[in-house]
Coordinates of N, CA and C in Angstrom, one line a residue:
Chain A
S181 N -5.2 -1.8 37.7 CA -5.0 -2.3 36.4 C -4.7 -1.1 35.4
Q182 N -4.1 -1.5 34.3 CA -3.7 -0.4 33.3 C -4.9 -0.1 32.4
T183 N -5.1 1.1 32.1 CA -6.1 1.5 31.1 C -5.5 2.6 30.2
I184 N -6.0 2.6 28.9 CA -5.6 3.6 28.0 C -6.8 4.3 27.5
H185 N -6.7 5.7 27.5 CA -7.8 6.5 27.0 C -7.4 7.2 25.8
Q186 N -8.2 7.3 24.8 CA -8.0 8.0 23.6 C -9.2 8.7 23.2
W187 N -9.0 10.0 22.8 CA -10.2 10.8 22.4 C -9.8 11.9 21.4
P188 N -10.7 12.3 20.6 CA -12.1 11.9 20.6 C -12.3 10.6 19.8
A189 N -13.5 10.0 19.9 CA -13.8 8.7 19.2 C -14.0 9.0 17.7
T190 N -14.6 10.1 17.4 CA -14.8 10.4 16.0 C -14.5 11.9 15.8
L191 N -14.1 12.3 14.6 CA -13.7 13.6 14.3 C -13.9 13.9 12.8
V192 N -14.6 15.0 12.5 CA -14.7 15.4 11.1 C -14.1 16.8 11.0
Q193 N -13.0 16.9 10.2 CA -12.3 18.2 10.1 C -12.1 18.6 8.6
P194 N -12.2 19.9 8.4 CA -12.0 20.3 7.0 C -10.5 20.3 6.6
V195 N -10.3 20.2 5.3 CA -8.9 20.2 4.8 C -8.3 21.6 5.2
G196 N -7.0 21.5 5.6 CA -6.3 22.7 6.0 C -6.4 23.0 7.5
S197 N -7.3 22.4 8.2 CA -7.5 22.7 9.7 C -6.4 21.9 10.5
P198 N -6.2 22.3 11.7 CA -5.2 21.6 12.6 C -5.8 20.4 13.2
L199 N -5.0 19.6 13.8 CA -5.4 18.3 14.4 C -4.7 18.1 15.7
S200 N -5.4 17.7 16.7 CA -4.8 17.2 18.0 C -5.5 16.1 18.5
L201 N -4.9 14.9 18.6 CA -5.5 13.7 19.2 C -4.7 13.4 20.4
E202 N -5.4 13.1 21.5 CA -4.7 12.8 22.7 C -4.9 11.4 23.3
C203 N -3.9 10.9 23.9 CA -3.9 9.5 24.4 C -3.2 9.6 25.8
T204 N -3.9 9.0 26.8 CA -3.2 8.9 28.1 C -3.3 7.5 28.6
V205 N -2.4 7.1 29.4 CA -2.3 5.7 30.0 C -2.3 5.9 31.5
E206 N -3.0 5.0 32.1 CA -3.1 5.0 33.6 C -2.7 3.6 34.1
G207 N -2.1 3.6 35.3 CA -1.8 2.4 36.0 C -0.4 1.8 35.6
T208 N 0.4 2.5 34.9 CA 1.8 2.1 34.6 C 2.7 3.2 34.5
S209 N 4.0 3.0 34.7 CA 5.0 4.1 34.6 C 6.0 3.7 33.5
N210 N 6.5 4.8 32.8 CA 7.5 4.6 31.8 C 7.1 3.7 30.7
P211 N 5.9 3.8 30.2 CA 5.5 2.9 29.1 C 6.1 3.4 27.8
N212 N 6.3 2.4 26.8 CA 6.5 2.8 25.4 C 5.1 3.2 24.9
L213 N 5.1 4.2 24.1 CA 3.8 4.7 23.5 C 3.9 4.7 22.0
Y214 N 2.8 4.4 21.3 CA 2.7 4.3 19.9 C 1.5 5.0 19.3
W215 N 1.7 5.5 18.1 CA 0.5 5.9 17.3 C 0.6 5.1 16.0
Y216 N -0.6 4.5 15.7 CA -0.8 3.7 14.5 C -1.9 4.4 13.6
R217 N -1.8 4.2 12.3 CA -3.0 4.6 11.5 C -3.4 3.3 10.7
Q218 N -4.7 3.2 10.6 CA -5.3 2.1 9.9 C -6.2 2.7 8.8
A219 N -5.9 2.5 7.5 CA -6.7 3.0 6.4 C -7.6 1.9 5.9
A220 N -8.8 2.3 5.5 CA -9.8 1.4 5.0 C -10.0 0.1 5.8
G221 N -9.9 0.3 7.1 CA -10.2 -0.8 8.1 C -9.2 -2.0 8.1
R222 N -8.1 -1.8 7.4 CA -7.1 -2.9 7.3 C -5.7 -2.4 7.5
G223 N -4.8 -3.2 7.9 CA -3.4 -2.8 8.0 C -3.1 -1.8 9.0
L224 N -2.2 -2.1 9.9 CA -1.7 -1.2 11.0 C -0.4 -0.6 10.6
Q225 N -0.4 0.7 10.3 CA 0.9 1.4 10.0 C 1.4 2.2 11.2
L226 N 2.6 1.8 11.6 CA 3.2 2.6 12.7 C 3.6 3.9 12.3
L227 N 3.1 5.0 13.0 CA 3.5 6.3 12.6 C 4.6 6.9 13.5
F228 N 4.4 6.7 14.8 CA 5.4 7.3 15.8 C 5.5 6.3 17.0
Y229 N 6.6 6.3 17.6 CA 6.7 5.6 18.9 C 7.7 6.4 19.8
S230 N 7.5 6.2 21.1 CA 8.2 7.0 22.1 C 8.6 6.1 23.2
V231 N 9.9 6.2 23.6 CA 10.4 5.4 24.8 C 10.5 6.3 26.0
G232 N 10.2 7.6 25.9 CA 10.3 8.4 27.0 C 9.9 9.8 26.7
I233 N 9.8 10.7 27.8 CA 9.3 12.0 27.6 C 10.2 12.8 26.6
G234 N 9.6 13.4 25.6 CA 10.4 14.2 24.6 C 11.1 13.3 23.6
Q235 N 11.0 12.0 23.7 CA 11.7 11.1 22.8 C 10.7 10.5 21.8
I236 N 10.8 11.0 20.5 CA 9.8 10.6 19.5 C 10.6 10.0 18.3
S237 N 10.2 8.8 17.9 CA 10.8 8.3 16.6 C 9.7 8.2 15.6
S238 N 10.0 8.7 14.4 CA 9.0 8.8 13.3 C 9.3 7.6 12.3
E239 N 8.3 6.8 12.0 CA 8.5 5.7 11.1 C 8.2 6.1 9.7
V240 N 7.2 7.0 9.5 CA 6.8 7.4 8.2 C 6.8 8.9 8.0
P241 N 7.6 9.5 7.2 CA 7.5 11.0 7.1 C 6.2 11.4 6.4
Q242 N 5.6 12.4 7.0 CA 4.3 12.8 6.5 C 3.8 14.1 7.2
N243 N 2.6 14.3 7.0 CA 2.0 15.6 7.5 C 1.7 15.6 9.0
L244 N 2.2 14.7 9.7 CA 1.8 14.5 11.1 C 3.0 14.6 12.0
S245 N 2.8 15.0 13.3 CA 3.9 15.0 14.3 C 3.3 14.5 15.6
A246 N 4.2 14.1 16.4 CA 3.8 13.6 17.7 C 4.6 14.2 18.8
S247 N 4.0 14.3 20.0 CA 4.8 14.8 21.2 C 4.4 14.0 22.4
R248 N 5.3 14.0 23.4 CA 5.1 13.3 24.6 C 5.5 14.3 25.7
P249 N 4.5 15.2 26.1 CA 4.9 16.2 27.1 C 5.0 15.6 28.6
Q250 N 4.3 14.5 28.8 CA 4.3 13.8 30.1 C 4.5 12.3 29.9
D251 N 4.9 11.6 31.0 CA 5.3 10.2 30.8 C 4.2 9.4 30.2
R252 N 2.9 9.7 30.6 CA 1.8 8.8 30.2 C 0.9 9.6 29.2
Q253 N 1.4 10.6 28.5 CA 0.6 11.3 27.6 C 1.2 11.4 26.2
F254 N 0.5 11.1 25.2 CA 1.0 11.0 23.8 C 0.0 11.8 22.9
I255 N 0.5 12.7 22.2 CA -0.3 13.6 21.4 C 0.1 13.5 19.9
L256 N -0.9 13.3 19.0 CA -0.7 13.3 17.6 C -1.3 14.6 17.0
S257 N -0.5 15.3 16.2 CA -0.9 16.6 15.7 C -0.6 16.8 14.3
S258 N -1.3 17.8 13.7 CA -1.0 18.3 12.4 C -1.3 19.7 12.3
K259 N -0.6 20.5 11.5 CA -0.8 21.9 11.4 C -1.9 22.2 10.3
K260 N -1.9 21.3 9.3 CA -2.8 21.5 8.2 C -3.2 20.1 7.7
L261 N -4.4 19.7 7.9 CA -4.8 18.3 7.5 C -5.0 18.2 5.9
L262 N -4.7 17.1 5.4 CA -4.9 16.7 4.0 C -6.0 15.7 3.9
L263 N -6.6 15.6 2.8 CA -7.7 14.5 2.6 C -7.1 13.1 2.9
S264 N -5.8 12.9 2.6 CA -5.2 11.6 2.7 C -4.9 11.3 4.2
D265 N -5.1 12.3 5.1 CA -5.0 12.0 6.5 C -6.2 11.3 7.1
S266 N -7.2 11.1 6.4 CA -8.4 10.4 6.9 C -8.0 9.0 7.2
G267 N -8.6 8.5 8.3 CA -8.3 7.1 8.7 C -8.7 6.8 10.1
F268 N -8.3 5.7 10.6 CA -8.6 5.3 12.0 C -7.3 5.3 12.7
Y269 N -7.2 6.1 13.7 CA -5.9 6.3 14.4 C -6.0 5.6 15.8
L270 N -4.9 4.9 16.0 CA -4.9 4.0 17.3 C -3.7 4.4 18.1
C271 N -3.9 4.6 19.4 CA -2.8 4.8 20.3 C -2.6 3.4 21.0
A272 N -1.4 3.1 21.4 CA -1.1 1.9 22.1 C 0.1 2.1 23.1
W273 N 0.2 1.2 24.0 CA 1.3 1.3 24.9 C 1.8 -0.1 25.2
S274 N 3.1 -0.2 25.6 CA 3.7 -1.5 26.0 C 4.7 -1.2 27.1
V275 N 5.0 -2.3 27.8 CA 6.1 -2.1 28.9 C 7.4 -1.9 28.2
R276 N 8.4 -1.5 29.0 CA 9.7 -1.1 28.4 C 10.6 -2.3 28.1
T277 N 10.0 -3.4 27.7 CA 10.8 -4.6 27.4 C 10.4 -5.1 26.0
S278 N 11.4 -5.4 25.3 CA 11.1 -5.9 23.9 C 10.4 -7.3 24.0
G279 N 9.7 -7.6 23.0 CA 9.0 -8.9 23.0 C 7.8 -9.0 23.9
T280 N 7.0 -7.9 24.0 CA 5.8 -7.9 24.8 C 4.7 -7.3 24.0
E281 N 3.5 -7.6 24.5 CA 2.3 -7.2 23.7 C 2.1 -5.7 23.8
A282 N 1.4 -5.2 22.9 CA 0.9 -3.8 22.9 C -0.5 -3.8 23.2
F283 N -0.9 -2.8 24.0 CA -2.3 -2.6 24.4 C -2.9 -1.4 23.7
F284 N -4.0 -1.6 23.0 CA -4.5 -0.5 22.1 C -5.7 0.2 22.8
G285 N -5.8 1.5 22.4 CA -7.0 2.2 22.7 C -8.1 1.9 21.8
Q286 N -9.2 2.6 21.9 CA -10.4 2.3 21.1 C -10.4 3.0 19.8
G287 N -9.4 3.9 19.6 CA -9.3 4.5 18.3 C -10.0 5.8 18.1
T288 N -9.6 6.6 17.1 CA -10.3 7.8 16.7 C -10.5 7.7 15.2
R289 N -11.7 7.8 14.8 CA -12.1 7.8 13.3 C -12.0 9.2 12.8
L290 N -11.0 9.6 12.0 CA -10.8 10.9 11.5 C -11.3 11.0 10.0
T291 N -12.1 11.9 9.7 CA -12.6 12.1 8.4 C -12.2 13.5 8.0
V292 N -11.4 13.7 7.0 CA -11.0 15.0 6.5 C -11.9 15.3 5.3
V293 N -12.6 16.4 5.3 CA -13.6 16.7 4.2 C -13.2 18.0 3.5
Chain B
G326 N 14.6 -4.0 7.8 CA 13.7 -4.2 8.9 C 12.8 -5.5 8.7
E327 N 12.0 -5.7 9.7 CA 11.1 -6.9 9.7 C 10.0 -6.7 8.7
N328 N 9.6 -7.8 8.0 CA 8.4 -7.8 7.1 C 7.6 -9.0 7.4
V329 N 6.3 -8.7 7.6 CA 5.3 -9.8 7.9 C 4.3 -9.9 6.9
E330 N 4.1 -11.1 6.3 CA 3.1 -11.3 5.3 C 2.0 -12.2 5.9
Q331 N 0.8 -11.9 5.6 CA -0.4 -12.6 6.2 C -1.3 -13.0 5.1
H332 N -1.8 -14.3 5.2 CA -2.7 -14.8 4.2 C -3.7 -15.8 4.9
P333 N -5.0 -15.8 4.4 CA -5.5 -15.0 3.3 C -6.0 -13.7 3.8
S334 N -6.4 -12.8 2.9 CA -6.9 -11.5 3.3 C -8.3 -11.6 3.7
T335 N -9.0 -12.5 3.2 CA -10.4 -12.8 3.6 C -10.7 -14.3 3.7
L336 N -11.4 -14.7 4.7 CA -11.7 -16.1 4.9 C -13.1 -16.2 5.4
S337 N -13.9 -17.0 4.6 CA -15.3 -17.3 5.0 C -15.5 -18.7 5.3
V338 N -16.1 -19.0 6.5 CA -16.3 -20.4 6.9 C -17.7 -20.5 7.5
Q339 N -18.2 -21.7 7.5 CA -19.4 -22.0 8.2 C -19.2 -22.2 9.7
E340 N -20.2 -21.8 10.4 CA -20.2 -22.1 11.9 C -19.8 -23.5 12.2
G341 N -18.9 -23.7 13.1 CA -18.5 -25.1 13.4 C -17.2 -25.5 12.7
D342 N -16.9 -24.9 11.6 CA -15.7 -25.3 10.8 C -14.5 -24.7 11.5
S343 N -13.3 -25.1 11.1 CA -12.1 -24.6 11.5 C -11.6 -23.5 10.6
A344 N -10.8 -22.6 11.1 CA -10.2 -21.5 10.3 C -8.7 -21.4 10.6
V345 N -7.9 -21.2 9.6 CA -6.5 -21.2 9.7 C -6.0 -19.9 9.0
I346 N -5.2 -19.1 9.7 CA -4.6 -17.9 9.1 C -3.1 -18.1 9.3
K347 N -2.4 -17.8 8.2 CA -0.9 -18.0 8.2 C -0.1 -16.7 8.0
C348 N 1.0 -16.7 8.6 CA 1.9 -15.5 8.5 C 3.3 -16.0 8.3
T349 N 4.1 -15.2 7.6 CA 5.5 -15.4 7.5 C 6.3 -14.1 7.9
Y350 N 7.5 -14.3 8.4 CA 8.3 -13.1 8.8 C 9.6 -13.3 8.2
S351 N 10.3 -12.1 8.1 CA 11.6 -12.1 7.4 C 12.8 -12.1 8.3
D352 N 12.7 -11.6 9.5 CA 13.9 -11.4 10.4 C 14.0 -12.6 11.3
S353 N 15.1 -13.4 11.1 CA 15.3 -14.6 11.9 C 15.5 -14.2 13.4
A354 N 15.8 -13.0 13.7 CA 16.0 -12.6 15.1 C 14.6 -12.3 15.8
S355 N 13.5 -12.3 15.1 CA 12.2 -12.1 15.7 C 11.9 -13.2 16.7
N356 N 11.4 -12.9 17.9 CA 11.2 -13.9 18.9 C 9.9 -13.8 19.7
Y357 N 9.0 -12.9 19.2 CA 7.7 -12.8 19.9 C 6.6 -12.6 18.8
F358 N 5.6 -13.4 18.9 CA 4.6 -13.4 17.8 C 3.2 -13.3 18.4
P359 N 2.6 -12.2 18.5 CA 1.2 -12.1 19.0 C 0.2 -12.1 17.9
W360 N -1.0 -12.4 18.3 CA -2.2 -12.4 17.4 C -3.2 -11.5 18.0
Y361 N -3.8 -10.6 17.2 CA -4.8 -9.6 17.7 C -6.1 -9.8 16.9
K362 N -7.2 -9.6 17.6 CA -8.5 -9.6 17.0 C -9.1 -8.2 17.1
Q363 N -9.6 -7.7 15.9 CA -10.2 -6.4 15.9 C -11.6 -6.4 15.4
E364 N -12.5 -6.0 16.3 CA -13.9 -5.9 15.9 C -14.2 -4.6 15.4
L365 N -15.3 -4.5 14.6 CA -15.6 -3.3 13.9 C -15.6 -2.0 14.8
G366 N -14.8 -1.0 14.4 CA -14.9 0.2 15.1 C -14.1 0.2 16.4
K367 N -13.4 -0.8 16.7 CA -12.7 -0.9 18.0 C -11.2 -1.1 17.8
G368 N -10.4 -1.0 18.9 CA -9.0 -1.2 18.8 C -8.7 -2.7 18.8
P369 N -7.6 -3.2 18.3 CA -7.2 -4.6 18.3 C -7.0 -5.0 19.8
Q370 N -7.3 -6.3 20.0 CA -7.1 -6.9 21.3 C -6.3 -8.2 21.2
L371 N -5.3 -8.4 22.0 CA -4.5 -9.6 22.0 C -5.4 -10.8 22.3
I372 N -5.3 -11.9 21.5 CA -6.0 -13.1 21.8 C -5.1 -14.3 22.2
I373 N -3.9 -14.3 21.6 CA -2.9 -15.3 22.0 C -1.5 -14.9 21.5
D374 N -0.5 -15.3 22.1 CA 0.9 -15.0 21.6 C 1.8 -16.2 21.8
I375 N 2.9 -16.2 21.2 CA 3.9 -17.3 21.3 C 5.3 -16.7 21.2
R376 N 6.2 -17.3 21.9 CA 7.6 -16.9 21.9 C 8.4 -18.0 21.1
S377 N 9.6 -17.6 20.7 CA 10.4 -18.4 19.8 C 10.9 -19.7 20.5
N378 N 10.8 -19.8 21.8 CA 11.2 -21.0 22.4 C 10.1 -22.0 22.6
V379 N 9.0 -21.8 22.0 CA 7.8 -22.6 22.0 C 7.3 -22.9 20.6
G380 N 6.9 -24.2 20.4 CA 6.4 -24.5 19.0 C 4.9 -24.4 18.9
E381 N 4.2 -24.5 20.0 CA 2.7 -24.5 19.9 C 2.1 -24.0 21.2
K382 N 1.0 -23.3 21.1 CA 0.3 -22.9 22.3 C -1.1 -22.9 22.1
K383 N -1.9 -23.4 23.1 CA -3.4 -23.5 22.9 C -4.1 -22.8 24.0
D384 N -5.2 -22.2 23.7 CA -6.1 -21.6 24.7 C -7.5 -21.8 24.2
Q385 N -8.1 -22.9 24.7 CA -9.5 -23.3 24.4 C -9.6 -23.5 22.9
R386 N -10.4 -22.8 22.2 CA -10.6 -23.0 20.7 C -9.5 -22.4 19.9
I387 N -8.6 -21.7 20.5 CA -7.5 -21.0 19.7 C -6.2 -21.6 19.9
A388 N -5.4 -21.8 18.9 CA -4.0 -22.3 19.0 C -3.1 -21.6 18.0
V389 N -1.9 -21.5 18.3 CA -0.9 -20.9 17.5 C 0.3 -21.8 17.4
T390 N 0.8 -22.0 16.1 CA 2.0 -22.8 15.9 C 3.1 -21.9 15.3
L391 N 4.3 -22.3 15.6 CA 5.5 -21.5 15.1 C 6.5 -22.5 14.6
N392 N 7.0 -22.2 13.4 CA 8.0 -22.9 12.7 C 9.2 -21.9 12.5
K393 N 10.2 -22.0 13.4 CA 11.3 -21.0 13.3 C 12.1 -21.2 12.1
T394 N 12.3 -22.5 11.7 CA 13.2 -22.8 10.6 C 12.6 -22.2 9.3
A395 N 11.3 -22.3 9.1 CA 10.6 -21.8 7.9 C 10.2 -20.4 8.1
K396 N 10.3 -19.9 9.3 CA 9.9 -18.5 9.6 C 8.4 -18.3 9.3
H397 N 7.6 -19.1 9.8 CA 6.1 -18.9 9.7 C 5.4 -19.4 10.9
F398 N 4.3 -18.7 11.1 CA 3.4 -19.0 12.3 C 2.0 -18.9 11.9
S399 N 1.1 -19.7 12.5 CA -0.3 -19.8 12.1 C -1.2 -19.7 13.3
L400 N -2.4 -19.2 13.0 CA -3.5 -19.2 14.0 C -4.5 -20.2 13.6
H401 N -4.9 -21.0 14.5 CA -6.0 -22.0 14.3 C -7.1 -21.7 15.2
I402 N -8.3 -21.6 14.6 CA -9.5 -21.5 15.4 C -10.5 -22.6 15.1
T403 N -10.8 -23.4 16.1 CA -11.7 -24.6 15.9 C -13.1 -24.2 16.3
E404 N -14.0 -25.0 15.8 CA -15.5 -24.8 16.2 C -15.9 -23.3 16.1
T405 N -15.6 -22.7 15.0 CA -15.9 -21.3 14.8 C -17.3 -20.9 15.1
Q406 N -17.5 -19.7 15.7 CA -18.8 -19.2 16.0 C -19.0 -17.8 15.4
P407 N -20.2 -17.4 15.1 CA -20.4 -16.1 14.5 C -19.7 -15.0 15.2
E408 N -19.5 -15.0 16.5 CA -18.8 -14.0 17.2 C -17.3 -14.0 17.0
D409 N -16.8 -15.0 16.3 CA -15.4 -15.0 15.9 C -15.2 -14.1 14.7
S410 N -16.2 -13.7 14.1 CA -16.1 -12.8 12.9 C -15.4 -11.5 13.3
A411 N -14.3 -11.2 12.6 CA -13.5 -10.0 13.0 C -12.4 -9.9 12.0
V412 N -11.5 -8.9 12.2 CA -10.2 -8.9 11.5 C -9.2 -9.3 12.4
Y413 N -8.3 -10.3 11.9 CA -7.3 -10.8 12.8 C -5.9 -10.4 12.2
F414 N -5.0 -9.9 13.1 CA -3.7 -9.5 12.7 C -2.6 -10.4 13.4
C415 N -1.6 -10.7 12.6 CA -0.4 -11.3 13.2 C 0.6 -10.2 13.3
A416 N 1.6 -10.5 14.2 CA 2.7 -9.5 14.3 C 3.9 -10.2 14.8
A417 N 5.1 -9.5 14.6 CA 6.3 -10.0 15.0 C 7.2 -8.9 15.7
S418 N 7.9 -9.3 16.7 CA 8.8 -8.4 17.4 C 10.2 -9.0 17.4
T419 N 11.2 -8.1 17.2 CA 12.6 -8.6 17.2 C 13.2 -8.2 18.5
S420 N 14.0 -9.0 19.0 CA 14.7 -8.8 20.3 C 15.5 -7.5 20.2
G421 N 15.4 -6.6 21.2 CA 16.1 -5.4 21.2 C 15.3 -4.2 20.6
Y422 N 14.2 -4.5 20.0 CA 13.4 -3.5 19.4 C 12.0 -3.5 20.1
S423 N 11.4 -2.4 20.4 CA 10.2 -2.3 21.1 C 9.0 -2.2 20.3
T424 N 9.1 -2.2 19.0 CA 7.9 -2.1 18.1 C 7.5 -3.4 17.5
L425 N 6.2 -3.6 17.3 CA 5.7 -4.7 16.6 C 5.5 -4.4 15.1
T426 N 5.8 -5.4 14.2 CA 5.5 -5.3 12.8 C 4.3 -6.1 12.5
F427 N 3.2 -5.5 12.0 CA 2.0 -6.3 11.8 C 1.8 -6.7 10.4
G428 N 1.1 -7.8 10.2 CA 0.6 -8.3 8.9 C -0.6 -7.4 8.5
K429 N -1.1 -7.5 7.3 CA -2.1 -6.7 6.7 C -3.5 -7.1 7.2
G430 N -3.6 -8.2 7.9 CA -4.9 -8.5 8.5 C -5.7 -9.5 7.6
T431 N -6.5 -10.3 8.3 CA -7.4 -11.3 7.7 C -8.8 -11.0 8.2
M432 N -9.8 -10.8 7.2 CA -11.1 -10.6 7.7 C -11.8 -12.0 7.7
L433 N -12.1 -12.5 8.9 CA -12.8 -13.8 9.0 C -14.3 -13.6 9.2
L434 N -15.0 -14.2 8.3 CA -16.5 -14.2 8.3 C -17.0 -15.6 8.6
V435 N -17.7 -15.7 9.7 CA -18.3 -17.0 10.1 C -19.8 -16.9 10.0
S436 N -20.3 -17.8 9.0 CA -21.8 -17.8 8.7 C -22.5 -18.8 9.6
P437 N -23.6 -18.4 10.1 CA -24.4 -19.3 11.0 C -25.0 -20.4 10.1

């Protein structure tokens, strides 16, 4: 069966520090991968999605970037965090066909102080 | 692009009552409509979905209806229980695109 791992579960970082959140998927090949952000416990904002290694689409220009170094690995990064980057970050995957469900990880609660 | 509106933002019901959450979408080409339940501090989980060639789908106490003409779909939960309390999201996906567009969520509170 397929599983998605996302870590860390919680993170407190000072303003200006770098960020690296990692997500890996097991039990499937060539998945679509996604990073979402959820502010104030509501609303899922799509940040990035990837349909293959090295292929990243950005939905919202901001202080974050994403990379997909391996087929089932998706990384969310920032060089310098802002207070406004605080939120609940969710990684998700889906099969390579449109019109299918997305499977979410358990999320990372990021607090920038 | 697709735009999904979800109402209400908060819904409080008594245990045993029914709950209805409604969503509208803008892109007539959308053909897949999932509903997710998110418990506090966790990732969303799919509870039911419907495709554009179906008008209604039921799974025990949960049902979803779709009106393609009006471009709206609804989640119905009957005989609500306290463990149904969570945030519920609707979403829509357009053929040819691999991303889901989500509504802003409904916080459902079921009081015992």
